[in-house]
Amino acid sequence: MNHLLLDVNIVVDLCVARAGSPNSLAAVALAREQGFQLWVYAGSVQTLEYVVASELRYARQKVGDALSGNAVRQLARQVLGEITINCQWLAALAKEGAVFADEDPEDAQLIRSLERFTAGTARLLTRDGRMLERCGDAAITPEAFIEQSLQNPSKPKFEFIDLKTQQNAIRPQLEQNIHRVLHHGTYIMGKEVELLEAKLAAYTGAKHCITVASGTEALLISLMALGIGAGDEVITTPFTFVATAEVIVLLGAKPVFVDIEPDTCNIDARLIEVKITERTKAIMPVSLYGQPADMDEINAIAAKYNLPVIEDAAQSFGATYKGKKSCNLSTIGCTSFFPSKPLGCYGDGGAIFTDDDDIYQACREIRIHGQSRRYYHTRVGVGGRMDTLQCAIVLAKLERFDWEVEQRLALGQRYNELMDEAGVQRVQQRDDRTSVFAQYTVLVEKRSELEARFREAGIPTAVHYPVPLNEQPAYQHLCCADCTPIAQDKAQRVMSLPMGADLSLTQQSIVCQALSKLF
Amino acid sequence: MQVEVIYHHGTLTFNRPLRFRQAHFTMQVDIPEQVVETEEVSFPAFDLSLFSAEVRAEIARLEAIQRLAISQPVPKVEEETEEQRLRWAAFELRNETRREQGRDL
Ligand SMILES: Cc1ncc(COP(=O)(O)O)c(C=O)c1O
């Protein structure tokens, strides 16, 4: 992503018609079309207000309209509000305060503010000779920008998952939440942790929520809370991210792999019962790609054998199954806030959900080294807390989450229609549940050729997952690859396409056109 | 009466001490032609047909905001306070300094 920071003179050009305006307008319009992110420095607000007012006063005087100071400032504010609507406010940071030793503090602020962008990705758009001199390559005039952009148009980059648009949408809340944590300083188990847990529990309908350090940690702590250990067996799917089986093995237990359904790629509930032995201690279905498995059937088998069910809902937060929310469909639900997940943070994070008070208590203790009170360790635990900053980030994202889920459902539905029209095979969704499409996955032949063609077209793709866990070197001794033939087949053919709440309809059409051309 | 004044960064200072019966009144000021900025800087103009329809539409949207800023009626507002006048003067100082440096606002 390329960034353009608009200098005061450019914003004034946009607000008031004057000599520099035509080129500034064209440069800004062109920048938007080419996917540049436009920024206005929040520290310049007052300067903007008065300079725009001053220029407006002059412009209106020219047409015989003498405005009072207050009237013209009010007008300036209104125009600034309209002009900056498609820009992001670039926060003024502490480093931009101590600029008094500079020959021009106002200039120094903007120059320093550019330093926070990755080198070479941001420039100041300005008509000011002095700034052009001081910034060198990091500043450009509207005229030079227009010429460069016409000669060498830069295309908006196609992201596999677009997190930037989301960040733009929530920036004010996000920054406020982060700064609040910096100020209160309770970096571990701060009030945001408890607040997030309450909100997530309410969202899913589960009685309890325990935030933890990651989705992997959520699974590990859940298994520990259930007392699963050496010699035990846990039934799960081989067609998942490695963490699902990894935590079972870490505890000395054995993952027992059950094959998947050919259409949903989720664990095939009909194949579970025959795998149950005396050593079976839990069933762990994965809500793959964002869609819950056949939870009623799985819960019924579990009830028959008095087994707990842990839903690995790392990919499905926000999905529903027969009207109930994923994470609240069985004994325990575990999710991940890995950045690219439907609800992500800006690092690692995860959460455990349960209605069971004892499991809740156990998970809480295990999360903090098995302590039931300070320095009193009732059981063996882990350092598995989610930190306050990450909780503050999820809290900011949660405000937009309902809209995002709706977007995901609509985009998934549209992808389905377009794929069906083009005759492309895809992962199916059942009518009694929703998928939040953590991945939108199709089934193709000659996958590596297709991947290469997509790469050439600048469209990112991914494979979830190329090798079932029972074919992975670390796990293959646990189960023969041929024991799960459907997983084996799907692993050769699945390919995930760009997806996310902020995928545009145009981008989606580009993907579908590219795909149908290749078929 | 005619008096000499010095203009400095938006403020007029009288060359001899005077007291006024009123705090607010209008007067005529004689400004030397040569200090008034007249020449409009000109920039290379780009042919709009070089741009895509989306870019032209965006330019048109921004121009409409500019036009409205000049033509829309402004509702009556309260008189400025002394503090607000001082703030204007402060920003006028900034603008003056920039103009003196040959910089655009
Ligand atoms: C199905 C599944 N389980 C577990 C995890 C682990 O989550 P995390 O990366 O937060 O540890 C992931 C995510 O990567 C996942 O997709």
XYZ file of C-alpha atoms and ligand atoms in Angstrom:
640
model
C 0.000 0.000 0.000
C 1.261 3.458 -0.870
C 0.589 6.396 1.348
C 0.274 10.093 0.560
C 0.319 12.592 3.372
C -1.394 15.792 2.291
C 0.444 18.946 3.315
C -1.610 21.884 4.581
C -1.285 23.721 1.252
C -2.788 20.747 -0.608
C -5.741 20.425 1.766
C -6.344 24.161 1.371
C -6.198 23.717 -2.416
C -8.900 21.075 -2.104
C -11.115 23.234 0.073
C -10.860 26.579 -1.699
C -10.575 27.143 -5.452
C -7.253 28.903 -6.014
C -4.346 28.732 -8.437
C -2.977 25.419 -7.195
C -6.351 23.722 -6.886
C -6.813 22.056 -10.305
C -3.613 20.035 -10.039
C -4.048 19.212 -6.372
C -7.564 17.967 -7.072
C -6.396 15.855 -9.977
C -3.452 14.426 -8.008
C -5.656 13.460 -5.087
C -8.348 11.935 -7.304
C -5.713 9.983 -9.221
C -4.074 8.806 -6.009
C -7.366 7.419 -4.761
C -8.001 5.576 -7.992
C -4.560 4.002 -7.843
C -5.094 2.691 -4.338
C -3.073 5.250 -2.415
C -4.037 5.835 1.174
C -4.549 9.556 1.773
C -3.633 10.994 5.163
C -4.126 14.337 6.852
C -2.078 15.089 9.939
C -4.319 15.468 12.977
C -1.852 17.965 14.475
C -2.633 20.369 11.626
C -6.333 20.732 12.369
C -6.205 24.257 13.779
C -3.853 25.510 11.126
C -6.173 24.050 8.509
C -9.191 25.683 10.074
C -7.651 29.153 10.069
C -5.867 28.948 6.748
C -8.935 27.591 4.970
C -11.007 30.295 6.682
C -8.555 32.961 5.649
C -8.533 31.780 2.043
C -12.307 31.421 1.996
C -12.713 34.920 3.340
C -10.482 36.211 0.570
C -12.309 34.184 -2.083
C -15.708 35.404 -0.917
C -14.522 38.968 -0.699
C -13.624 38.690 -4.363
C -17.259 37.924 -5.135
C -18.368 40.838 -2.982
C -19.296 38.864 0.096
C -17.666 40.102 3.290
C -17.923 37.414 5.970
C -17.234 37.842 9.653
C -14.410 35.864 11.247
C -16.732 33.450 12.984
C -18.899 32.897 9.933
C -15.971 32.107 7.730
C -14.463 29.747 10.301
C -17.727 27.873 10.536
C -17.762 27.541 6.773
C -14.139 26.376 6.807
C -14.957 23.633 9.299
C -17.823 22.383 7.201
C -15.729 22.279 4.030
C -12.831 20.574 5.824
C -15.206 17.941 7.129
C -16.405 17.174 3.614
C -12.990 17.259 1.984
C -11.286 14.989 4.531
C -14.036 12.386 4.555
C -12.037 9.975 2.397
C -8.782 10.632 4.214
C -7.356 9.002 7.295
C -6.318 11.163 10.217
C -2.692 10.623 10.991
C -2.389 10.861 14.760
C 0.075 13.339 16.197
C 2.527 11.367 18.318
C 4.688 12.497 21.217
C 7.767 12.547 19.031
C 6.109 15.272 16.998
C 5.653 17.507 20.030
C 9.216 18.417 20.912
C 9.984 20.207 17.661
C 10.726 23.696 18.954
C 14.408 23.550 18.154
C 13.580 23.081 14.503
C 13.793 25.999 12.088
C 10.066 25.448 11.504
C 8.200 23.343 14.065
C 5.166 22.970 11.816
C 7.301 21.464 9.054
C 9.218 19.319 11.532
C 5.996 17.721 12.738
C 5.035 16.557 9.273
C 8.535 15.368 8.478
C 8.700 13.347 11.663
C 5.233 11.942 11.142
C 6.389 10.424 7.867
C 8.999 8.413 9.729
C 6.443 5.990 11.076
C 5.667 4.578 7.630
C 7.756 1.756 6.217
C 10.577 3.340 4.219
C 9.642 4.055 0.633
C 5.900 3.578 1.098
C 4.841 7.125 2.017
C 5.320 10.562 0.522
C 4.267 14.062 1.358
C 2.147 15.675 -1.341
C 3.027 19.356 -1.255
C 3.516 22.480 -3.319
C 5.840 23.947 -0.759
C 9.387 24.444 -2.029
C 10.909 24.280 1.393
C 9.242 20.987 2.269
C 10.239 19.562 -1.094
C 13.812 20.512 -0.312
C 13.752 19.159 3.219
C 12.027 15.877 2.391
C 13.887 14.988 -0.802
C 12.393 11.868 -2.356
C 9.821 11.659 0.413
C 7.904 14.647 -0.990
C 6.314 15.192 -4.366
C 4.376 17.980 -6.063
C 0.907 17.369 -7.485
C 2.309 17.959 -10.981
C 5.087 15.393 -10.574
C 2.666 12.957 -8.974
C 0.215 13.273 -11.860
C 2.966 12.761 -14.417
C 4.353 9.738 -12.610
C 0.930 8.216 -12.115
C -0.065 8.656 -15.741
C 3.184 7.197 -17.008
C 3.458 4.474 -14.460
C 0.056 3.725 -12.979
C 0.292 1.764 -9.756
C -2.434 -0.804 -9.269
C -4.067 -1.280 -5.884
C -2.464 -4.399 -4.404
C -4.743 -7.400 -4.180
C -4.519 -8.777 -0.651
C -5.470 -12.335 0.250
C -7.079 -10.890 3.364
C -7.471 -7.124 3.444
C -6.873 -5.955 7.007
C -5.986 -2.371 6.027
C -9.513 -1.327 5.109
C -10.728 -2.673 8.404
C -8.029 -0.747 10.222
C -9.018 2.442 8.434
C -12.618 1.936 9.458
C -11.827 1.473 13.142
C -8.707 3.633 13.511
C -10.110 6.189 15.984
C -11.401 3.534 18.395
C -8.366 1.341 17.875
C -5.917 4.117 18.708
C -7.919 5.227 21.691
C -8.094 1.684 23.062
C -4.360 1.131 22.608
C -3.487 4.452 24.217
C -5.753 3.777 27.160
C -3.765 0.635 27.901
C -0.482 2.554 27.555
C -1.804 5.004 30.115
C -3.333 2.707 32.711
C -0.363 0.381 32.408
C -2.013 -2.870 33.470
C -0.522 -4.803 30.605
C -1.446 -8.196 32.009
C -5.028 -8.925 33.066
C -6.052 -5.282 32.675
C -9.711 -4.294 32.677
C -9.947 -4.790 28.902
C -9.415 -8.527 29.435
C -12.458 -8.884 31.629
C -14.525 -6.581 29.442
C -13.687 -8.561 26.327
C -14.487 -11.847 28.052
C -17.895 -10.520 29.084
C -18.630 -9.255 25.581
C -17.515 -12.453 23.891
C -19.511 -14.618 26.274
C -22.589 -12.487 25.587
C -21.954 -12.650 21.850
C -21.749 -16.439 21.742
C -24.322 -17.062 24.461
C -21.826 -19.183 26.414
C -21.848 -18.789 30.185
C -18.084 -18.290 30.424
C -15.270 -16.995 28.284
C -11.581 -17.221 29.161
C -9.199 -15.316 26.907
C -5.863 -17.009 26.311
C -2.571 -16.434 24.518
C -3.579 -18.059 21.201
C -5.929 -20.514 19.563
C -3.366 -23.237 20.140
C -3.190 -22.347 23.825
C -7.007 -22.439 23.993
C -6.987 -26.033 22.742
C -4.118 -27.022 25.030
C -5.656 -25.492 28.140
C -9.034 -27.077 27.345
C -7.498 -30.534 27.050
C -5.577 -29.967 30.283
C -8.747 -28.833 32.024
C -10.377 -32.101 30.956
C -7.436 -33.983 32.420
C -6.351 -35.496 29.129
C -2.859 -36.983 29.198
C -0.631 -39.935 28.461
C -2.373 -42.930 26.909
C -5.618 -41.101 26.199
C -7.151 -40.775 22.768
C -8.857 -37.766 21.215
C -10.892 -38.166 18.052
C -10.339 -35.459 15.483
C -9.901 -34.671 11.794
C -6.646 -34.910 9.856
C -7.736 -32.108 7.536
C -6.983 -29.103 9.708
C -4.217 -26.796 10.859
C -1.539 -28.695 12.752
C -2.363 -27.100 16.126
C -5.465 -29.281 16.477
C -3.447 -32.479 16.720
C -0.274 -30.923 18.095
C -1.782 -30.111 21.485
C -3.094 -33.669 21.853
C 0.361 -35.112 21.208
C 2.014 -32.528 23.454
C 0.010 -33.884 26.368
C 1.104 -37.448 25.592
C -2.300 -38.406 24.204
C -3.023 -39.793 20.757
C -5.031 -38.092 18.030
C -7.307 -40.602 16.334
C -8.004 -39.351 12.840
C -11.443 -39.722 11.325
C -11.972 -38.967 7.644
C -13.904 -35.954 6.389
C -17.090 -35.381 4.397
C -16.322 -34.874 0.721
C -18.543 -31.801 0.362
C -17.909 -29.749 3.527
C -14.413 -31.070 4.335
C -15.484 -31.257 7.993
C -15.119 -34.418 10.086
C -17.594 -37.096 9.007
C -19.747 -37.668 12.099
C -20.897 -41.055 10.787
C -17.360 -42.398 11.058
C -16.707 -41.335 14.647
C -18.447 -43.997 16.686
C -16.414 -46.929 15.369
C -13.250 -45.165 16.491
C -14.335 -44.852 20.104
C -12.373 -47.060 22.513
C -11.950 -47.211 26.266
C -9.120 -44.759 25.919
C -11.169 -42.143 24.086
C -11.408 -39.060 26.278
C -12.785 -36.407 23.947
C -14.011 -35.597 20.448
C -12.528 -32.548 18.779
C -14.298 -31.472 15.577
C -12.915 -28.505 13.673
C -15.246 -25.898 12.145
C -13.163 -25.810 9.007
C -13.096 -22.721 6.798
C -15.592 -21.131 9.185
C -18.422 -23.706 9.077
C -19.348 -25.875 12.060
C -19.401 -29.652 11.598
C -22.452 -31.836 12.314
C -22.494 -30.848 15.961
C -25.859 -32.434 16.882
C -24.702 -35.822 15.657
C -21.295 -35.427 17.291
C -22.810 -34.289 20.593
C -25.207 -37.243 20.515
C -22.384 -39.757 20.088
C -20.418 -37.995 22.810
C -23.399 -38.117 25.161
C -23.804 -41.833 24.528
C -20.217 -42.463 25.636
C -20.112 -39.650 28.189
C -17.381 -37.787 26.342
C -16.757 -34.044 26.185
C -16.717 -32.307 22.802
C -14.239 -29.514 22.078
C -15.096 -27.467 19.030
C -11.934 -26.137 17.392
C -13.634 -22.930 16.304
C -10.401 -21.124 15.434
C -11.829 -20.325 12.009
C -15.512 -19.981 12.809
C -16.077 -17.239 15.368
C -19.341 -15.577 14.319
C -20.750 -18.624 12.489
C -24.005 -20.253 13.541
C -25.329 -23.779 13.759
C -29.116 -24.177 13.958
C -29.339 -20.642 15.304
C -26.650 -21.064 17.977
C -23.267 -19.408 17.790
C -20.097 -21.334 17.073
C -17.978 -21.669 20.262
C -21.193 -22.403 22.167
C -22.135 -25.654 20.463
C -20.539 -28.214 22.774
C -18.781 -28.760 26.116
C -15.989 -26.383 25.124
C -15.423 -24.062 22.173
C -11.978 -22.704 21.339
C -11.250 -19.841 19.008
C -8.229 -17.955 17.708
C -7.666 -14.242 17.294
C -4.739 -14.712 14.942
C -4.745 -11.527 12.795
C -6.208 -13.152 9.684
C -9.034 -14.931 11.509
C -12.614 -13.625 11.171
C -12.131 -11.826 14.499
C -8.440 -11.140 14.853
C -6.094 -9.121 17.009
C -2.685 -7.686 16.119
C -0.646 -10.538 17.487
C -1.576 -13.827 19.093
C -4.746 -14.363 21.051
C -7.537 -16.831 21.590
C -10.466 -17.731 23.801
C -12.172 -20.687 25.449
C -15.945 -20.843 25.899
C -17.933 -23.141 28.160
C -21.128 -23.363 30.179
C -19.468 -25.664 32.711
C -18.385 -23.921 35.940
C -15.738 -26.513 36.835
C -14.147 -26.416 33.401
C -14.212 -22.635 33.553
C -12.437 -22.601 36.891
C -9.860 -25.130 35.701
C -9.152 -23.175 32.509
C -8.749 -19.930 34.444
C -6.246 -21.535 36.766
C -4.299 -23.359 34.081
C -4.030 -20.117 32.122
C -2.049 -18.619 35.013
C 0.366 -21.434 35.878
C -2.302 -23.479 37.618
C -2.641 -21.034 40.475
C -5.878 -20.804 42.409
C -4.565 -17.791 44.296
C -1.345 -15.860 44.107
C 1.708 -18.153 44.259
C -0.486 -21.100 45.252
C -0.401 -23.686 42.485
C -3.193 -26.234 42.685
C -2.392 -27.835 39.343
C 0.140 -27.744 36.544
C -0.580 -24.869 34.202
C 0.946 -22.679 31.555
C 1.652 -18.993 31.014
C -1.295 -18.638 28.716
C -2.829 -15.214 29.204
C -3.909 -12.966 26.375
C -2.367 -9.572 27.010
C -4.390 -6.465 27.680
C -3.270 -4.679 24.510
C -4.511 -7.496 22.311
C -7.839 -7.536 24.166
C -8.126 -3.774 23.626
C -7.611 -4.348 19.911
C -10.277 -7.054 19.695
C -12.655 -4.744 21.587
C -12.205 -2.119 18.873
C -12.816 -4.709 16.164
C -15.861 -6.130 17.880
C -17.852 -2.953 17.219
C -17.770 -3.620 13.499
C -17.981 -7.386 13.739
C -21.719 -7.884 13.113
C -21.417 -5.895 9.901
C -18.339 -7.902 8.945
C -20.133 -11.211 9.472
C -22.998 -10.024 7.282
C -20.497 -9.006 4.616
C -18.780 -12.389 4.804
C -22.079 -14.232 4.428
C -23.090 -12.100 1.450
C -19.700 -12.371 -0.236
C -19.602 -16.123 0.379
C -23.054 -16.491 -1.124
C -22.030 -14.430 -4.156
C -18.842 -16.467 -4.594
C -20.987 -19.623 -4.474
C -23.298 -18.336 -7.191
C -20.425 -17.239 -9.389
C -18.607 -20.552 -8.938
C -21.743 -22.543 -9.694
C -22.305 -20.498 -12.840
C -18.725 -21.079 -13.934
C -18.948 -24.790 -13.116
C -16.182 -24.611 -10.518
C -16.376 -27.177 -7.716
C -16.377 -25.688 -4.237
C -16.680 -26.541 -0.577
C -20.385 -26.785 0.258
C -22.275 -25.221 3.137
C -25.262 -26.784 4.830
C -28.587 -24.972 5.093
C -28.905 -25.307 8.875
C -25.673 -23.406 9.596
C -23.631 -20.483 8.384
C -19.993 -20.218 7.498
C -18.050 -17.044 8.177
C -15.711 -18.074 5.373
C -12.428 -17.705 7.169
C -11.394 -19.205 3.847
C -13.319 -19.389 0.626
C -12.176 -22.677 -0.833
C -12.688 -24.274 -4.227
C -11.682 -27.680 -5.533
C -9.505 -27.752 -8.607
C -7.393 -30.095 -10.691
C -3.778 -29.217 -11.605
C -3.619 -26.880 -8.659
C -0.023 -25.759 -8.963
C -0.591 -24.616 -12.551
C -3.620 -22.618 -11.467
C -1.742 -21.108 -8.561
C 0.992 -19.950 -10.913
C -1.520 -18.392 -13.298
C -3.207 -16.550 -10.432
C 0.169 -15.334 -9.234
C 0.875 -13.947 -12.709
C -2.474 -12.147 -12.623
C -1.561 -10.609 -9.260
C -4.290 -12.510 -7.410
C -3.112 -14.190 -4.207
C -4.286 -17.705 -3.362
C -3.458 -20.164 -0.594
C -3.846 -23.846 0.193
C -5.551 -24.983 3.369
C -4.102 -27.591 3.702
C -1.751 -29.300 1.271
C -0.940 -32.308 3.456
C -3.333 -34.029 5.889
C -1.874 -34.388 9.368
C -1.636 -38.145 9.089
C 0.826 -37.683 6.220
C 2.986 -35.175 8.075
C 6.385 -36.505 9.162
C 5.706 -35.738 12.817
C 2.315 -37.471 12.857
C 2.336 -40.118 10.159
C 3.169 -42.923 12.588
C -0.193 -42.323 14.270
C -2.422 -43.262 11.350
C -1.932 -44.488 7.797
C -2.511 -41.938 5.069
C -4.855 -44.270 3.194
C -7.076 -44.526 6.283
C -8.552 -41.130 5.422
C -8.835 -41.244 1.615
C -11.150 -38.261 1.327
C -8.796 -35.995 3.251
C -5.982 -37.309 1.084
C -7.879 -36.433 -2.083
C -9.041 -32.980 -0.928
C -5.553 -31.987 0.167
C -4.503 -32.321 -3.480
C -7.314 -30.128 -4.758
C -8.305 -27.399 -2.345
C -7.398 -23.833 -3.169
C -8.501 -20.787 -1.177
C -9.332 -17.500 -2.855
C -9.105 -13.937 -1.515
C -11.805 -13.432 1.099
C -12.670 -11.079 3.902
C -15.347 -8.633 4.975
C -13.672 -5.868 2.977
C -13.268 -7.730 -0.288
C -14.916 -5.493 -2.873
C -17.447 -6.775 -5.382
C -15.092 -5.668 -8.144
C -12.224 -7.667 -6.672
C -14.492 -10.656 -6.271
C -15.526 -10.425 -9.910
C -11.871 -10.190 -10.968
C -11.136 -13.410 -9.086
C -14.099 -15.209 -10.638
C -13.282 -14.006 -14.131
C -9.694 -15.159 -13.727
C -10.880 -18.538 -12.493
C -13.465 -19.125 -15.221
C -10.895 -18.158 -17.855
C -8.620 -20.878 -16.553
C -11.287 -23.547 -16.688
C -7.543 63.232 9.717
C -4.599 61.547 8.006
C -1.982 59.680 10.072
C 0.940 57.426 9.269
C 0.739 53.791 10.348
C 3.006 50.783 10.130
C 1.548 47.543 8.923
C 3.123 44.492 10.562
C 1.802 40.953 10.272
C -1.867 41.847 10.104
C -1.779 44.705 12.654
C -1.682 48.471 12.094
C 0.394 50.503 14.561
C -0.015 54.304 14.726
C 3.137 56.373 14.535
C 1.824 58.824 17.147
C -0.242 58.090 20.252
C -3.982 58.517 19.774
C -7.006 57.833 21.957
C -10.388 57.008 20.455
C -13.870 57.727 21.736
C -15.142 54.519 20.081
C -13.815 50.956 20.207
C -15.078 50.131 16.745
C -15.202 52.251 13.566
C -14.439 52.127 9.852
C -11.611 54.080 8.192
C -9.954 54.403 4.780
C -6.403 53.028 4.396
C -4.012 53.978 1.629
C -1.864 50.960 0.668
C 1.148 51.267 -1.674
C 0.372 49.312 -4.875
C 3.728 47.512 -4.929
C 3.172 45.581 -1.671
C -0.094 44.034 -2.783
C 0.235 40.503 -4.095
C -1.377 40.559 -7.513
C 0.206 38.000 -9.724
C -1.497 34.646 -9.570
C 0.977 31.812 -9.810
C 0.196 29.617 -12.757
C 0.639 25.871 -12.893
C 0.882 23.531 -15.842
C -2.639 22.476 -16.688
C -3.440 18.840 -17.354
C -5.925 17.864 -19.989
C -8.821 16.220 -18.155
C -9.182 13.679 -20.930
C -5.933 12.122 -19.715
C -7.792 10.797 -16.698
C -10.212 7.930 -16.339
C -13.927 8.501 -15.857
C -13.580 7.677 -12.118
C -10.862 10.263 -11.641
C -12.881 12.880 -13.507
C -15.916 12.088 -11.385
C -13.857 12.483 -8.212
C -12.478 15.820 -9.444
C -16.018 16.948 -10.187
C -17.132 15.916 -6.701
C -14.348 17.930 -5.086
C -15.026 20.939 -7.319
C -18.672 20.883 -6.316
C -17.633 21.189 -2.657
C -15.416 24.149 -3.560
C -18.193 25.866 -5.506
C -20.634 25.433 -2.674
C -18.124 26.931 -0.234
C -18.146 30.132 -2.266
C -21.851 30.318 -3.017
C -23.705 28.858 -0.073
C -25.370 31.330 2.284
C -23.733 31.492 5.673
C -26.008 31.648 8.709
C -25.647 34.548 11.136
C -23.175 33.783 13.868
C -22.101 35.495 17.054
C -19.582 38.303 17.033
C -15.994 37.271 17.570
C -14.618 37.466 21.053
C -11.307 39.114 21.827
C -9.751 35.680 22.294
C -10.923 34.595 18.873
C -9.538 37.784 17.325
C -6.185 37.060 18.933
C -6.197 33.602 17.465
C -6.862 34.999 14.036
C -3.974 37.366 14.526
C -1.737 34.453 15.539
C -2.577 32.516 12.395
C -2.247 35.665 10.304
C 1.265 35.891 11.696
C 1.936 32.362 10.488
C 0.520 33.160 7.060
C 2.495 36.396 6.837
C 5.731 34.647 7.732
C 5.105 32.028 5.095
C 4.302 34.649 2.471
C 7.473 36.512 3.335
C 9.383 33.265 2.848
C 7.752 32.961 -0.543
C 5.751 29.943 0.535
C 2.169 29.136 -0.238
C -0.358 28.824 2.543
C -8.252 -24.994 12.896
C -7.232 -24.240 13.686
N -6.921 -24.647 14.924
C -6.037 -23.991 15.681
C -5.390 -22.873 15.237
C -4.375 -22.215 16.089
O -4.627 -20.881 16.405
P -3.420 -19.902 16.768
O -2.682 -19.617 15.515
O -4.115 -18.689 17.331
O -2.581 -20.552 17.778
C -5.700 -22.396 13.956
C -5.136 -21.156 13.421
O -4.150 -20.940 12.895
C -6.623 -23.100 13.149
O -6.928 -22.684 11.920
